[in-house]
CSV table of C-alpha atoms and ligand atoms in Angstrom, one decimal:
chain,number,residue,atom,x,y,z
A,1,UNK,CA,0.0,0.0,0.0
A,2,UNK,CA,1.2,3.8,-0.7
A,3,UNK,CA,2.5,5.8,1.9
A,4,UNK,CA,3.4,9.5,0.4
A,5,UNK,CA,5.9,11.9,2.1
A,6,UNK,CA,3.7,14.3,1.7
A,7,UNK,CA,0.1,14.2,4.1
A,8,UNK,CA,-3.0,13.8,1.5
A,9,UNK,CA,-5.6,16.6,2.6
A,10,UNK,CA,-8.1,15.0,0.6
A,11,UNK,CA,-9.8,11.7,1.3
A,12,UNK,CA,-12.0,9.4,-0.6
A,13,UNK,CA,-14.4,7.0,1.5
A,14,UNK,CA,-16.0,3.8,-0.4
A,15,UNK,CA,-12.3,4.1,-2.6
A,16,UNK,CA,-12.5,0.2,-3.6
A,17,UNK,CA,-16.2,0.8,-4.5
A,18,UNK,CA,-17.8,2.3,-8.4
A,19,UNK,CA,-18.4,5.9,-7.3
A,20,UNK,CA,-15.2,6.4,-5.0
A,21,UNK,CA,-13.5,5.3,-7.8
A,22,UNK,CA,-15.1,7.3,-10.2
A,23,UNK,CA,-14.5,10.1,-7.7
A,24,UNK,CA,-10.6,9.6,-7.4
A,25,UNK,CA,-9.9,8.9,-11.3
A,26,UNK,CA,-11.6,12.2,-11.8
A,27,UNK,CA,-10.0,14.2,-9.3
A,28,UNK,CA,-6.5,13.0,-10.0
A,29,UNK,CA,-7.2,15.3,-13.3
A,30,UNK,CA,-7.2,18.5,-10.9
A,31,UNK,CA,-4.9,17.2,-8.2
A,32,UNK,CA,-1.5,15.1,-7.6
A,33,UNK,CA,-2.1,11.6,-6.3
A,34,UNK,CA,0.0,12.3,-3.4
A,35,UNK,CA,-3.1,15.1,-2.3
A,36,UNK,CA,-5.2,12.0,-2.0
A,37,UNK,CA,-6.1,9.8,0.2
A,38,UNK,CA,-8.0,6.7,-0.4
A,39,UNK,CA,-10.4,5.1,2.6
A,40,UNK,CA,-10.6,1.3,2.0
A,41,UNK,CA,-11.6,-1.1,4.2
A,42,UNK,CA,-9.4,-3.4,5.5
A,43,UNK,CA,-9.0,-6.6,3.4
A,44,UNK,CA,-8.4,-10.1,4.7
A,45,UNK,CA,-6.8,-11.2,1.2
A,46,UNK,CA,-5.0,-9.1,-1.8
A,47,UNK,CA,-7.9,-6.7,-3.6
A,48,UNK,CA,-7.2,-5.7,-6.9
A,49,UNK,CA,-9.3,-2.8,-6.5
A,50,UNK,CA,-6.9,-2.0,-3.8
A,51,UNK,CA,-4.2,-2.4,-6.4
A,52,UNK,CA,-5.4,-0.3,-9.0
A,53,UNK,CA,-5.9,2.4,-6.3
A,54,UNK,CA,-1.9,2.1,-5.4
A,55,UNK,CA,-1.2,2.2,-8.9
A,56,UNK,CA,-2.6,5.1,-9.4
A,57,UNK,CA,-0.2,6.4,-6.9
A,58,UNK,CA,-2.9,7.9,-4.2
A,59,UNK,CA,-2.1,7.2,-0.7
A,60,UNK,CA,-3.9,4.2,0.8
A,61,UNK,CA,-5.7,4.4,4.7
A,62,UNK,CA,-7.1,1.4,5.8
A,63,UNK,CA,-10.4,1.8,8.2
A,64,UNK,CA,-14.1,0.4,9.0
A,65,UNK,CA,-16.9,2.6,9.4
A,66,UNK,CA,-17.6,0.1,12.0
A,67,UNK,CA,-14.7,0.5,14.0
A,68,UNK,CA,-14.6,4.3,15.2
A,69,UNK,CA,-10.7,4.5,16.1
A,70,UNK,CA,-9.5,2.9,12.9
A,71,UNK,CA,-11.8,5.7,11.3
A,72,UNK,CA,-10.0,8.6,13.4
A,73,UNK,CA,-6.5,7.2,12.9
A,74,UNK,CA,-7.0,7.0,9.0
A,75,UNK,CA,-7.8,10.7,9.3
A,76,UNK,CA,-5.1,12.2,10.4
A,77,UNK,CA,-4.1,15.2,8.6
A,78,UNK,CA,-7.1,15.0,6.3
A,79,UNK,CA,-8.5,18.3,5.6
A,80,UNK,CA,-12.0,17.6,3.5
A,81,UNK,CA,-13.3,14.3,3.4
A,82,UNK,CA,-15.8,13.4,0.6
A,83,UNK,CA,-17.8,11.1,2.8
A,84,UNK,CA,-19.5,8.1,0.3
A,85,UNK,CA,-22.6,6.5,2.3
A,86,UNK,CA,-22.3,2.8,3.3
A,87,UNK,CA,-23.7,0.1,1.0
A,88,UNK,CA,-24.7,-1.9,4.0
A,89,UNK,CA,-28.2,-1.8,5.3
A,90,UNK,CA,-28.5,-2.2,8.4
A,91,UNK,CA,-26.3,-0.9,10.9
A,92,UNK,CA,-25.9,2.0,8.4
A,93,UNK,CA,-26.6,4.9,10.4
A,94,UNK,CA,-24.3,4.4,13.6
A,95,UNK,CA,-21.7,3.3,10.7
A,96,UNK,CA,-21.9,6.9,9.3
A,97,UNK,CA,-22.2,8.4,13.0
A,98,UNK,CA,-18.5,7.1,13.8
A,99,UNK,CA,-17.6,8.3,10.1
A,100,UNK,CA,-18.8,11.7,11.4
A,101,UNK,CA,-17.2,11.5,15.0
A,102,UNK,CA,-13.8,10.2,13.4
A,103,UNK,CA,-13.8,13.1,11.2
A,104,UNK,CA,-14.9,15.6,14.3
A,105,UNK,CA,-11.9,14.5,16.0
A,106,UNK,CA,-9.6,14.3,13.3
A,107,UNK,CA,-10.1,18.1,12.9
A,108,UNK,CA,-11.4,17.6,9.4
A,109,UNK,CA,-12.7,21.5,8.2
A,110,UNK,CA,-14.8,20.3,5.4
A,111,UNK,CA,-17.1,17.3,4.5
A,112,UNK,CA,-19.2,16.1,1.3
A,113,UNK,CA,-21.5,13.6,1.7
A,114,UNK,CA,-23.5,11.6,-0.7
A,115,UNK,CA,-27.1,11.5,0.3
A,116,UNK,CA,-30.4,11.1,-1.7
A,117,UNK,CA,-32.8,13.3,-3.9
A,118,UNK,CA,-34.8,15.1,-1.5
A,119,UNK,CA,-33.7,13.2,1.4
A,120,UNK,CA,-35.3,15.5,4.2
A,121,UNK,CA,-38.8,15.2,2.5
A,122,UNK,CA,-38.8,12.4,0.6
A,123,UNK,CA,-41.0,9.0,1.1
A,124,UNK,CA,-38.7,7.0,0.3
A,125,UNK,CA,-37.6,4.4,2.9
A,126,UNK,CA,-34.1,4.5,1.3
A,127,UNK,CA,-33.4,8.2,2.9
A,128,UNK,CA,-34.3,7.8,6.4
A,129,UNK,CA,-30.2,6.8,6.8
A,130,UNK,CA,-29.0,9.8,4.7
A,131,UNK,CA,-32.0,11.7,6.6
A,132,UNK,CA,-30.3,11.3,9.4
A,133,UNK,CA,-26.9,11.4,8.4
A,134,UNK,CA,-27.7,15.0,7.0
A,135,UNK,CA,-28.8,15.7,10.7
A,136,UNK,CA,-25.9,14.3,11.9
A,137,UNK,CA,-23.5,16.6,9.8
A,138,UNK,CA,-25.5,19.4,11.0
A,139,UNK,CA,-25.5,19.1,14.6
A,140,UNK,CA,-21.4,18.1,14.2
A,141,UNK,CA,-20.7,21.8,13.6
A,142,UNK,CA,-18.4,20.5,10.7
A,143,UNK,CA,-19.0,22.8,7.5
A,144,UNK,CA,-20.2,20.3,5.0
A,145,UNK,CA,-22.5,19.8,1.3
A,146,UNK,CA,-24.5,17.4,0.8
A,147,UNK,CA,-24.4,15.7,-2.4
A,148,UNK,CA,-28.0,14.3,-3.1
A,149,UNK,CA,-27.7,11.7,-5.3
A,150,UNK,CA,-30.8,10.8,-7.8
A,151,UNK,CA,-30.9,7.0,-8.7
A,152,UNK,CA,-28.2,5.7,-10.6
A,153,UNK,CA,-28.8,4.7,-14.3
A,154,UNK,CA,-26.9,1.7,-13.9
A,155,UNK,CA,-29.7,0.7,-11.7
A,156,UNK,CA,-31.7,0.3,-14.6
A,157,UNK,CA,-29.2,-0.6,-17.4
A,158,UNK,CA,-28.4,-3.7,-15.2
A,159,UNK,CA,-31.5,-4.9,-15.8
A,160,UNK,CA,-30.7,-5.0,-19.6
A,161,UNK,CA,-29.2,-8.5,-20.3
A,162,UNK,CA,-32.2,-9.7,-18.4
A,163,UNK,CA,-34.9,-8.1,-19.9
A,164,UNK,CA,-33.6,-9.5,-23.0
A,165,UNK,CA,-34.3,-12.9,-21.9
A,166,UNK,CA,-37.6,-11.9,-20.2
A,167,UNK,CA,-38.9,-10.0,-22.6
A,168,UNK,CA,-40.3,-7.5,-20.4
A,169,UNK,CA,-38.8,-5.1,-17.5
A,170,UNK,CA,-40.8,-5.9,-14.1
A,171,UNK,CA,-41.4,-3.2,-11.6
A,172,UNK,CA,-44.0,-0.7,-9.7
A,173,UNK,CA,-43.3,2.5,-10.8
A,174,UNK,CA,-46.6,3.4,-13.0
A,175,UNK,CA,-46.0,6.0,-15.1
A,176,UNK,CA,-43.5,7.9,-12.3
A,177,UNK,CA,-40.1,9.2,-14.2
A,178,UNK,CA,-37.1,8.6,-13.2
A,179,UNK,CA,-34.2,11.1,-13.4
A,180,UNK,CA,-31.5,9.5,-13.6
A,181,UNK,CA,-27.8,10.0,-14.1
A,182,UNK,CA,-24.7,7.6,-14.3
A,183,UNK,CA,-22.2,7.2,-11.6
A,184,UNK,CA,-19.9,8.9,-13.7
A,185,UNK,CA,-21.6,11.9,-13.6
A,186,UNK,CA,-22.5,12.1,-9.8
A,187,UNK,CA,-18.5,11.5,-9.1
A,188,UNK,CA,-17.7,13.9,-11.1
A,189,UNK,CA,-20.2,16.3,-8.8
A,190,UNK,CA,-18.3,15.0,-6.1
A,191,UNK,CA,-15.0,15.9,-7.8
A,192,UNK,CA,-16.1,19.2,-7.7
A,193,UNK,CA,-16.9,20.0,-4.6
A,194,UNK,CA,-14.7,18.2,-2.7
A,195,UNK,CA,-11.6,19.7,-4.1
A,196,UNK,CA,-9.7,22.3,-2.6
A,197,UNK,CA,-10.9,25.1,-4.6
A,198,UNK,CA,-14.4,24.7,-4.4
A,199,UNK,CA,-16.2,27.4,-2.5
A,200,UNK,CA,-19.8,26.5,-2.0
A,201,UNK,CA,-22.4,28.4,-2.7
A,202,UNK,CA,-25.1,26.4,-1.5
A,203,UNK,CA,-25.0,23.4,1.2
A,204,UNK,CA,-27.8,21.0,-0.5
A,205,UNK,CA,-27.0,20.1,-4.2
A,206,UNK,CA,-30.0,17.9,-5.2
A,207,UNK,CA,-28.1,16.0,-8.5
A,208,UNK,CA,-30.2,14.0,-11.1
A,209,UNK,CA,-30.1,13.5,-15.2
A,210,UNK,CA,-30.9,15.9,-17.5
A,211,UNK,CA,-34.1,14.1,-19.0
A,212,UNK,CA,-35.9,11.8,-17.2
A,213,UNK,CA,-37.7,8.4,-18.6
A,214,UNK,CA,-40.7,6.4,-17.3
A,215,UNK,CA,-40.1,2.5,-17.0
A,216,UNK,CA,-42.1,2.4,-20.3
A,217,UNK,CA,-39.7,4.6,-21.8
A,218,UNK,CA,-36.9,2.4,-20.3
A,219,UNK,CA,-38.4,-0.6,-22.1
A,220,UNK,CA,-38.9,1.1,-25.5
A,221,UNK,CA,-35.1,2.1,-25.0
A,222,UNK,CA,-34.2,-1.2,-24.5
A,223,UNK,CA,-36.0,-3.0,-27.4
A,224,UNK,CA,-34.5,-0.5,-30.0
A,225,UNK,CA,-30.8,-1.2,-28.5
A,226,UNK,CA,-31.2,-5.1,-28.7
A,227,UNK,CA,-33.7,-4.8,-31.4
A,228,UNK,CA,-36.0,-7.2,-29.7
A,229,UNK,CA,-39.7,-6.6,-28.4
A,230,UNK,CA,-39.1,-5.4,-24.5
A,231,UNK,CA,-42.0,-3.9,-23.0
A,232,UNK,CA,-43.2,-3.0,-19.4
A,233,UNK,CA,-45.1,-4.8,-17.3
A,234,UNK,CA,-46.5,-2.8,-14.2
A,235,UNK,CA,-47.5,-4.5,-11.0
A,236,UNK,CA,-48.8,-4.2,-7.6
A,237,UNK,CA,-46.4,-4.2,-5.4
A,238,UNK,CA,-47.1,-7.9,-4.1
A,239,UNK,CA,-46.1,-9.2,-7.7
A,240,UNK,CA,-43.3,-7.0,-8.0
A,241,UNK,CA,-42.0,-8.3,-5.0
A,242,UNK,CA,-42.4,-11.6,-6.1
A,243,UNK,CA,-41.4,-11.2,-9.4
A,244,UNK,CA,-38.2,-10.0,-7.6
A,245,UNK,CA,-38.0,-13.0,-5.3
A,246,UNK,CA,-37.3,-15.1,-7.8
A,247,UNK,CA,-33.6,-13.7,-8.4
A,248,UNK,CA,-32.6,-14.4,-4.8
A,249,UNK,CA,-32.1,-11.1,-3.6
A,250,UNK,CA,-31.7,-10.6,0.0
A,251,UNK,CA,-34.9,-9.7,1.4
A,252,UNK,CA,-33.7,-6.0,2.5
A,253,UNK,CA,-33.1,-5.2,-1.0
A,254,UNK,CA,-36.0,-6.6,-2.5
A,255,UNK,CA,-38.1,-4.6,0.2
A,256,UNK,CA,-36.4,-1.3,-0.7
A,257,UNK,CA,-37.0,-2.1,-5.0
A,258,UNK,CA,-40.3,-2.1,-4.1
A,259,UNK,CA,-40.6,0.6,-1.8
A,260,UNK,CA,-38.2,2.4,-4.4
A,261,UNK,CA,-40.6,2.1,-7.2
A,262,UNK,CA,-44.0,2.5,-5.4
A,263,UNK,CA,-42.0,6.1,-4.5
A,264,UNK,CA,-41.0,6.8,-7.9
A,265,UNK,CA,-44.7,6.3,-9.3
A,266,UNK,CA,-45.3,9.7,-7.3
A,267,UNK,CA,-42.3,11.7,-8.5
A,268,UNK,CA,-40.0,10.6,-5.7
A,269,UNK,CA,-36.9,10.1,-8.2
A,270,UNK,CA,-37.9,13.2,-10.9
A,271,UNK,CA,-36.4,16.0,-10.7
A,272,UNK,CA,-35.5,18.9,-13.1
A,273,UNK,CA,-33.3,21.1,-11.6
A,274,UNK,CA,-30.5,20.7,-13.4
A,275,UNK,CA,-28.0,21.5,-10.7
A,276,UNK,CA,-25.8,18.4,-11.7
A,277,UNK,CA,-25.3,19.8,-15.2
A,278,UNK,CA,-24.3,23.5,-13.9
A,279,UNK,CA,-22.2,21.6,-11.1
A,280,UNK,CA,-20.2,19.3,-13.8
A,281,UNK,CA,-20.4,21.9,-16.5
A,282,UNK,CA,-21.7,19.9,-19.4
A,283,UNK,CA,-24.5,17.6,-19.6
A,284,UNK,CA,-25.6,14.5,-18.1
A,285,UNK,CA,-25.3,11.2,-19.8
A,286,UNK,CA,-28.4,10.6,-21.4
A,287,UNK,CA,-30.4,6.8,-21.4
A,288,UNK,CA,-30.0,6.5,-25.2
A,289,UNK,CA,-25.8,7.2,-25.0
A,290,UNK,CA,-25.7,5.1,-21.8
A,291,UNK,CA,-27.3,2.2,-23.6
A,292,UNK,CA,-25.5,2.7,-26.7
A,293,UNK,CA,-22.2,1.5,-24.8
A,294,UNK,CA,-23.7,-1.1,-22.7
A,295,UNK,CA,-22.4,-4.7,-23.7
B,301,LIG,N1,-28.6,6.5,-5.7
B,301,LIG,C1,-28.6,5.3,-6.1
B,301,LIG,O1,-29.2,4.8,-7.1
B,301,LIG,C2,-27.7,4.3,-5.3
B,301,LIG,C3,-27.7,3.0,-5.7
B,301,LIG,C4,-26.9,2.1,-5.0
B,301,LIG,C5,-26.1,2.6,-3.9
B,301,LIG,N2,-26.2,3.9,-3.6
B,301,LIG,C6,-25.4,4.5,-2.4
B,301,LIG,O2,-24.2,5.1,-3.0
B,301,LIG,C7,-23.1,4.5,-2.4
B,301,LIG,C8,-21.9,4.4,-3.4
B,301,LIG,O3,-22.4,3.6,-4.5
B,301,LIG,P1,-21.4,2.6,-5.2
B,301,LIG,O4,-22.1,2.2,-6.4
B,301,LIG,O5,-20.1,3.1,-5.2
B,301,LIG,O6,-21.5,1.4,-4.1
B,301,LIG,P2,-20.4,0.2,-4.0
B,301,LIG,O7,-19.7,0.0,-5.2
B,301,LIG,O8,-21.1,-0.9,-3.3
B,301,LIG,O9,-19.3,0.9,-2.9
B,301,LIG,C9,-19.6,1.0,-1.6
B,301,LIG,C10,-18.3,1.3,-0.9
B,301,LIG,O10,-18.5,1.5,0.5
B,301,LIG,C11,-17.5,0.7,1.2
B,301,LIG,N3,-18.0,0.2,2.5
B,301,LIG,C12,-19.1,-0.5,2.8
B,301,LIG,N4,-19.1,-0.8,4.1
B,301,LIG,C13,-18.0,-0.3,4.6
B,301,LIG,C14,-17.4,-0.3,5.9
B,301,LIG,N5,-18.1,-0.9,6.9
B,301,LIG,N6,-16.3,0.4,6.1
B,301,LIG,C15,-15.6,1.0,5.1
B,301,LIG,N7,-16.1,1.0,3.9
B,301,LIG,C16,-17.2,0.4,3.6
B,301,LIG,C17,-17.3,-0.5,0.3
B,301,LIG,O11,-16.1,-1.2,0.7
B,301,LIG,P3,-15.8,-2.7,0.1
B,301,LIG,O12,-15.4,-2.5,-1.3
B,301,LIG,O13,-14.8,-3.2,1.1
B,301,LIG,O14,-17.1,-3.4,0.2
B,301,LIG,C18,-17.2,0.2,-1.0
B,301,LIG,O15,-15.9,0.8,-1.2
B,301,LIG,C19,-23.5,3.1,-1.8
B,301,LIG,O16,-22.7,2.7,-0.8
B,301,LIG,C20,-25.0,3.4,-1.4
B,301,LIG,O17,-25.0,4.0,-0.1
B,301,LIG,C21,-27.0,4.8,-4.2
């Protein structure tokens, strides 16, 4: 694992995972590896994500968000932390609390977190964590931004192979758009802010796509890509679920598709703000380019 000279005043949470990676490999543009530092957790066994990260020559910290003095250890000497949420469910929130108290007293100035669209109103069951992880930030005193991150468009595009093979796209979203943008895009949001530079001029950045696309418009996409008939089937939310149950998710997951897509049919996941486009200074991938490069 690196170790600069020099002390990193930048670090990177979730660095083995797709958007802290995205994050790093577009801030190394702006910066010098040796200004970043890359949170991993620790591994039992060689990572090659890990590997890749050394290679790019950023400096390496090893911590759990379960393990609050690993966390304030790792920390030392970092200056803004771009603070990428958990991707586990349940202990979630005390996970990001000790993220928080770490960074509190690490004396980091400045921290960017990635939460959800709307998170402070929004039904979905998916933001009560970053709900309270925003009011965690606040009452830490720490100056902070809060990235709100729309849904991912790989959420959907990973559905692609098998609605191929299906022939239709399951879900419960109605009609309700979806705004989406690629990871990609919201690291690059990340990017921004979290680099030395950036003065904010807001504290709440609520990031989706440019357009937005229903999951009809999803399935139209999809059968003139694979030029196959695709289309949509919309269900209650007890078929969805089990229409879901037969992939073997866990059942947490499956429980927050649902609730995900019941949300969306009201507009939870639209938005048109555009604040991810001013933010990254071009536009957002679009469904139609996305699809165009997946395999
Ligand atoms: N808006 C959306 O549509 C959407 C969709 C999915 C997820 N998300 C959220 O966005 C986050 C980033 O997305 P992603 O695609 O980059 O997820 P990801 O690829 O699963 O990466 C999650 C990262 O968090 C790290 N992590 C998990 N538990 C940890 C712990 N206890 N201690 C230290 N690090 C830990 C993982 O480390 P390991 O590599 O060691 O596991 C990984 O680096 C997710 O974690 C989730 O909160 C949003």
């Amino acid at each position: 694992m690196n170790r600069s000279k020099s002390t990193p005043k930048v670090m990177v949470t979730g660095a083995t995972g797709q958007l802290g990676g995205l994050a790093i490999s577009t801030l190394l543009k702006r910066m010098a590896p040796n200004q970043i530092a890359a949170l991993v957790r620790p591994k039992k066994e060689a990572d090659a994500r890990v590997s890749k990260l050394d290679q790019l020559g950023t400096e390496t910290r090893e911590a759990d968000y379960e393990d609050l003095e690993s966390l304030r250890q790792a920390m030392s000497g970092i200056e803004r932390l771009l603070f990428i949420s958990s991707n586990s469910f349940e202990p979630r929130r005390s996970q990001h609390q000790n993220v928080i108290d770490a960074a509190q007293a690490s004396g980091v100035k400045f921290i960017a977190y990635t939460s959800i669209l709307n998170a402070q109103d929004t039904p979905l069951v998916l933001a009560t964590d970053h709900r309270e992880t925003e009011n965690m930030l606040t009452a830490s005193g720490i100056d902070h931004v809060v990235l709100r991150n729309g849904w991912y468009l790989e959420n959907h595009l990973n559905g692609a192979q098998q609605a191929v093979k299906d022939g239709f796209i399951a879900g419960a979203a109605g009609d309700g758009r979806f705004s989406s943008a690629g990871r990609a895009d919201y690291a690059a949001a990340a990017a921004v802010v979290i680099h030395p530079d950036f003065v904010p001029t807001r504290q709440v950045f609520e990031l989706a796509g440019d357009a937005s696309y229903s999951l009809y418009d999803l399935a139209a996409a999809f059968s003139e890509q694979f030029d196959t008939d695709i289309r949509y089937r919309n269900m209650d939310a007890e078929a969805f679920r089990s229409a879901l149950e037969v992939h073997n998710l866990p059942q947490t997951l499956t429980s927050i598709l649902v609730d995900t897509d019941l949300c969306a049919a009201d507009g939870a996941l639209e938005d048109a703000s555009g604040t991810l486009q001013a933010l990254i200074g071009r536009p957002t991938l679009s469904l139609s380019d996305a699809l165009s490069t997946t395999p």
